[in-house]
Coordinates of C-alpha atoms in Angstrom, one line a residue:
M234 CA 194.7 176.2 15.6
T235 CA 193.0 177.7 18.5
T236 CA 192.7 181.4 18.7
S237 CA 192.0 183.0 22.1
T238 CA 190.0 186.2 22.1
K239 CA 190.6 188.6 25.0
N240 CA 187.6 190.7 26.0
P241 CA 188.3 194.3 26.2
T242 CA 188.5 195.9 29.7
Q243 CA 185.2 197.5 30.7
T244 CA 185.3 200.8 32.5
Y245 CA 182.6 202.3 34.7
P246 CA 181.9 205.9 35.8
K247 CA 183.4 206.8 39.2
D248 CA 180.9 206.6 42.1
T249 CA 180.8 209.9 43.9
S250 CA 177.9 209.2 46.2
P251 CA 178.7 209.2 50.0
P252 CA 179.1 205.8 51.7
P253 CA 176.0 204.3 53.1
K254 CA 175.2 205.4 56.7
V255 CA 175.5 202.5 59.2
T256 CA 172.5 202.5 61.6
S257 CA 173.0 200.8 65.0
P258 CA 170.1 198.4 65.9
A259 CA 170.1 200.1 69.3
V260 CA 168.8 203.4 67.8
N261 CA 166.3 201.8 65.4
N262 CA 163.1 203.5 66.3
S263 CA 160.7 201.4 64.2
W264 CA 157.6 200.2 65.9
A265 CA 158.6 196.6 65.4
E266 CA 161.8 197.2 67.3
K267 CA 160.0 198.9 70.1
V268 CA 157.7 195.9 70.7
K269 CA 160.3 193.2 70.0
I270 CA 161.4 191.1 73.0
S271 CA 164.8 189.6 72.2
D272 CA 165.6 187.9 75.5
S273 CA 162.9 185.5 76.7
S274 CA 164.8 184.9 80.0
S275 CA 163.6 188.3 81.2
R276 CA 160.0 187.4 80.8
F277 CA 157.7 185.8 83.4
K278 CA 154.5 184.2 82.3
L279 CA 151.2 185.7 83.6
D280 CA 147.9 183.9 84.2
P281 CA 145.7 183.9 81.0
I282 CA 142.8 185.7 82.7
P283 CA 140.1 187.0 80.3
R284 CA 139.9 190.7 79.8
Q285 CA 137.5 192.4 82.2
S286 CA 134.7 194.6 81.1
H287 CA 135.4 198.3 80.7
G288 CA 134.6 200.3 83.8
D289 CA 134.6 197.3 86.1
Q290 CA 136.3 197.6 89.5
L291 CA 139.1 195.1 90.4
C292 CA 138.1 193.3 93.6
I293 CA 140.9 191.7 95.6
S294 CA 140.1 189.1 98.2
E295 CA 141.4 189.2 101.7
E296 CA 143.0 185.8 101.1
M297 CA 145.1 187.3 98.3
I298 CA 146.2 190.2 100.4
E299 CA 147.3 187.9 103.2
T300 CA 149.1 185.5 100.9
N301 CA 151.1 188.3 99.2
S302 CA 151.8 190.3 102.4
S303 CA 154.3 187.9 103.9
K304 CA 157.2 189.0 101.8
W305 CA 156.5 192.7 102.5
S306 CA 156.0 192.4 106.2
R307 CA 159.8 192.5 106.6
C308 CA 160.0 195.7 104.7
M309 CA 160.5 199.2 106.3
V310 CA 159.1 202.3 104.6
G311 CA 160.8 205.5 105.1
F312 CA 160.7 209.1 103.9
I313 CA 162.3 212.4 104.9
P314 CA 159.8 215.3 105.4
G315 CA 160.6 218.2 103.0
F316 CA 163.7 216.5 101.5
T317 CA 164.3 214.0 98.7
M318 CA 167.5 211.9 98.5
S319 CA 168.9 210.2 95.5
Y320 CA 168.9 206.4 95.3
R321 CA 172.7 206.4 95.3
M322 CA 172.9 208.3 98.6
V323 CA 170.1 206.3 100.2
N324 CA 171.6 203.0 99.2
T325 CA 175.1 204.1 100.4
I326 CA 174.0 205.2 103.8
A327 CA 171.5 202.3 104.5
S328 CA 174.0 199.7 103.3
R329 CA 176.8 201.0 105.4
V330 CA 174.7 201.1 108.6
W331 CA 172.1 198.3 108.2
R332 CA 173.8 195.7 105.9
S333 CA 175.1 193.9 109.0
C334 CA 171.6 194.1 110.5
G335 CA 170.0 192.0 107.7
L336 CA 169.3 194.6 105.1
E337 CA 168.9 192.9 101.7
Q338 CA 167.8 195.5 99.3
V339 CA 167.0 199.2 99.0
T340 CA 164.5 200.7 96.5
T341 CA 163.3 204.2 96.1
M342 CA 160.1 205.6 94.6
A343 CA 159.6 208.8 92.5
N344 CA 157.6 210.5 95.3
G345 CA 160.5 210.2 97.8
F346 CA 159.5 207.1 99.7
M347 CA 162.2 204.5 100.4
I348 CA 161.7 200.7 100.8
F349 CA 164.2 198.8 102.9
H350 CA 164.0 195.0 102.5
F351 CA 165.3 192.9 105.4
T352 CA 166.0 189.2 105.7
T353 CA 163.6 188.7 108.6
E354 CA 160.9 190.8 110.3
E355 CA 162.9 190.4 113.6
E356 CA 165.9 192.1 112.1
M357 CA 163.8 194.9 110.8
Q358 CA 162.2 195.4 114.1
A359 CA 165.6 195.6 115.8
V360 CA 166.6 198.4 113.5
M361 CA 163.4 200.3 114.2
E362 CA 164.0 199.8 118.0
R363 CA 167.3 201.6 117.8
G364 CA 165.6 204.7 116.1
P365 CA 165.0 207.4 115.4
W366 CA 167.6 207.6 112.7
L367 CA 169.3 210.4 110.8
F368 CA 170.2 210.1 107.1
G369 CA 172.8 212.9 106.7
D370 CA 171.4 215.7 108.8
N371 CA 167.8 214.7 108.1
T372 CA 165.5 212.7 110.3
I373 CA 163.9 209.8 108.4
L374 CA 160.4 208.6 109.3
L375 CA 160.3 204.8 109.4
Q376 CA 157.3 202.5 109.5
Q377 CA 156.8 198.8 109.0
W378 CA 154.9 198.2 105.8
H379 CA 151.3 197.0 106.2
P380 CA 148.6 196.2 103.6
G381 CA 146.8 199.5 104.1
Y382 CA 149.9 201.7 103.8
K383 CA 149.4 204.7 101.5
F384 CA 152.5 206.2 99.8
D385 CA 151.3 209.8 100.0
K386 CA 153.3 212.2 102.1
N387 CA 150.3 214.5 102.4
K388 CA 148.3 211.8 104.1
I389 CA 150.7 210.6 106.8
S390 CA 148.4 210.8 109.7
K391 CA 150.0 208.1 111.9
V392 CA 153.7 207.7 112.7
P393 CA 155.6 205.5 115.2
V394 CA 157.6 207.4 117.8
W395 CA 159.7 206.4 120.8
I396 CA 158.6 207.6 124.2
R397 CA 159.9 207.4 127.7
L398 CA 157.5 206.9 130.6
H399 CA 158.8 208.3 133.9
G400 CA 157.2 207.1 137.2
L401 CA 155.7 203.9 135.9
P402 CA 155.0 201.5 138.8
F403 CA 157.2 198.4 138.8
P404 CA 154.2 195.9 138.7
L405 CA 153.5 197.2 135.2
W406 CA 157.0 196.3 133.9
N407 CA 155.7 193.3 131.9
Q408 CA 154.2 192.8 128.5
N409 CA 150.6 193.3 129.6
G410 CA 151.4 196.3 131.9
L411 CA 153.7 198.0 129.4
S412 CA 151.1 197.6 126.6
L413 CA 148.4 199.1 128.9
A414 CA 150.7 202.1 129.7
A415 CA 151.6 202.6 126.0
S416 CA 147.9 202.6 125.0
M417 CA 147.5 205.8 127.1
V418 CA 149.7 207.6 124.5
G419 CA 149.1 205.7 121.3
R420 CA 148.9 202.3 119.7
P421 CA 151.4 200.0 121.4
L422 CA 154.1 198.7 119.0
A423 CA 157.2 197.6 120.9
C424 CA 159.6 198.2 123.8
D425 CA 163.4 198.0 123.9
S426 CA 165.2 195.1 125.5
Q427 CA 166.4 197.0 128.5
T428 CA 162.8 197.9 129.4
Y429 CA 161.5 194.4 128.8
N430 CA 164.3 192.9 130.9
C431 CA 164.0 195.6 133.6
Q432 CA 167.7 196.6 133.2
R433 CA 167.1 200.3 133.2
L434 CA 164.4 201.5 135.6
E435 CA 164.7 205.3 135.3
Y436 CA 162.1 205.2 132.5
A437 CA 160.3 202.7 130.3
R438 CA 161.1 203.1 126.6
L439 CA 158.2 202.2 124.4
C440 CA 157.4 202.6 120.7
V441 CA 153.8 203.8 120.0
E442 CA 151.9 204.9 116.9
I443 CA 150.5 208.4 117.4
D444 CA 147.7 209.9 115.5
A445 CA 147.9 213.5 114.1
A446 CA 144.1 213.9 114.7
L447 CA 144.5 213.3 118.4
P448 CA 146.0 215.6 121.1
K449 CA 149.6 214.9 122.2
V450 CA 149.8 213.2 125.5
T451 CA 152.4 214.6 127.9
S452 CA 151.2 212.8 131.1
F453 CA 148.5 210.4 132.3
E454 CA 147.3 209.1 135.6
I455 CA 147.1 205.6 137.0
V456 CA 144.5 204.6 139.5
S457 CA 145.3 201.4 141.5
P458 CA 145.3 199.9 145.0
L459 CA 149.0 200.9 145.1
S460 CA 148.2 204.4 146.2
H461 CA 145.3 206.4 147.6
E462 CA 146.0 209.2 145.1
P463 CA 146.4 208.8 141.3
I464 CA 150.0 208.0 140.2
V465 CA 151.2 210.5 137.6
V466 CA 153.3 209.2 134.7
D467 CA 155.2 211.8 132.7
V468 CA 155.7 211.2 128.9
D469 CA 158.8 212.3 127.1
Y470 CA 159.0 212.0 123.3
E471 CA 162.5 211.3 121.9
W472 CA 161.4 212.9 118.6
T473 CA 158.2 213.9 116.8
P474 CA 157.8 215.0 113.2
S475 CA 156.4 218.3 112.3
H476 CA 152.6 218.4 112.7
C477 CA 150.0 220.3 110.8
P478 CA 146.9 220.9 113.0
T479 CA 145.0 222.2 110.0
C480 CA 145.5 219.1 107.7
K481 CA 145.8 216.7 110.7
T482 CA 148.9 215.1 109.1
Y483 CA 152.6 214.8 109.9
G484 CA 155.6 215.8 107.8
H485 CA 154.6 219.5 107.2
S486 CA 153.0 222.5 108.7
C487 CA 150.8 224.9 106.9
K488 CA 152.1 227.6 109.2
R489 CA 155.6 226.8 107.9
S490 CA 157.0 227.0 111.4
R491 CA 160.4 225.6 111.8
Q492 CA 160.8 222.8 114.3
P493 CA 164.1 222.4 116.2
P494 CA 166.2 219.5 115.2
P495 CA 165.7 216.2 117.0
V496 CA 167.4 216.0 120.4
V497 CA 170.3 213.6 120.6
A498 CA 169.7 211.2 123.6
T499 CA 172.6 210.9 125.9
G500 CA 173.8 208.4 128.4
H501 CA 175.2 208.9 131.9
T502 CA 178.5 210.0 130.4
G503 CA 176.8 212.9 128.6
K504 CA 178.0 211.6 125.2
P505 CA 175.5 211.1 122.4
F506 CA 174.5 207.5 121.6
G507 CA 175.4 206.2 118.1
G508 CA 178.9 207.6 117.9
Q509 CA 180.2 210.3 115.6
P510 CA 179.7 210.4 111.8
S511 CA 182.7 209.6 109.7
P512 CA 184.3 212.7 108.2
N513 CA 184.0 213.2 104.4
S514 CA 181.4 210.5 104.0
P515 CA 177.6 210.2 104.1
H516 CA 176.7 209.7 107.7
S517 CA 173.8 208.2 109.5
H518 CA 173.3 207.4 113.1
S519 CA 170.6 206.7 115.6
T520 CA 169.7 209.6 117.8
H521 CA 169.2 207.0 120.5
K522 CA 170.6 203.5 121.1
P523 CA 169.7 201.7 124.2

């Protein structure tokens, strides 16, 4: 005869402690979590170069600069004197106006500089040719990136501006002649298509780089066999940034003198180039379009 023995039921004291707190891995602040890299697809391998001696200077060869400058040569650097825009606003305005002109990417920097990446250098140059541009109610200074560019608003000593030369003799309306004429004002950069093709002869429209340390040229003379007397060429500036004669830089003035807003260039109809800004939306337009 088999006798089954049933164990008595065991009882335990009631647990009154609070439930364990669940900690999300995202807020785990341990050192291991901080240095942990979970996704290897976001990493790019660097060259295993030995550590350099402390205090040594990093020397970069000219060949390396030229090799890595190609992708940046189609970039335009911009900044607005005395004003900083959020990335969202900059991206909205630039994309709406320049996306059809080859704009690929917009990036901003903490010090207020903006970088506009274009598909080709020619498309970027075409955008600059149609300047100067307004972002909102603010004029934006635009320059093509170059290896020696310094992202320091207090050291902007050279800027590109568009000028109009009145009274330029017709024999100078070619690449060499226009370059010579532009060099009387600044460093020659470009001219618009109507000037190059001699389709508008009232004035030659050129883009030059001016230097804050040099006096502003408002006219110059040409001596040639064309005339017994020097030919006077008048120089009009479509727009120039504020200039500080003390610091010899652009973008501010130690005298804090207010400069009038850029003049909107007009055509024969008297209407401003570039159209009107859309209501209730960020607006940007060129103060001059040839």
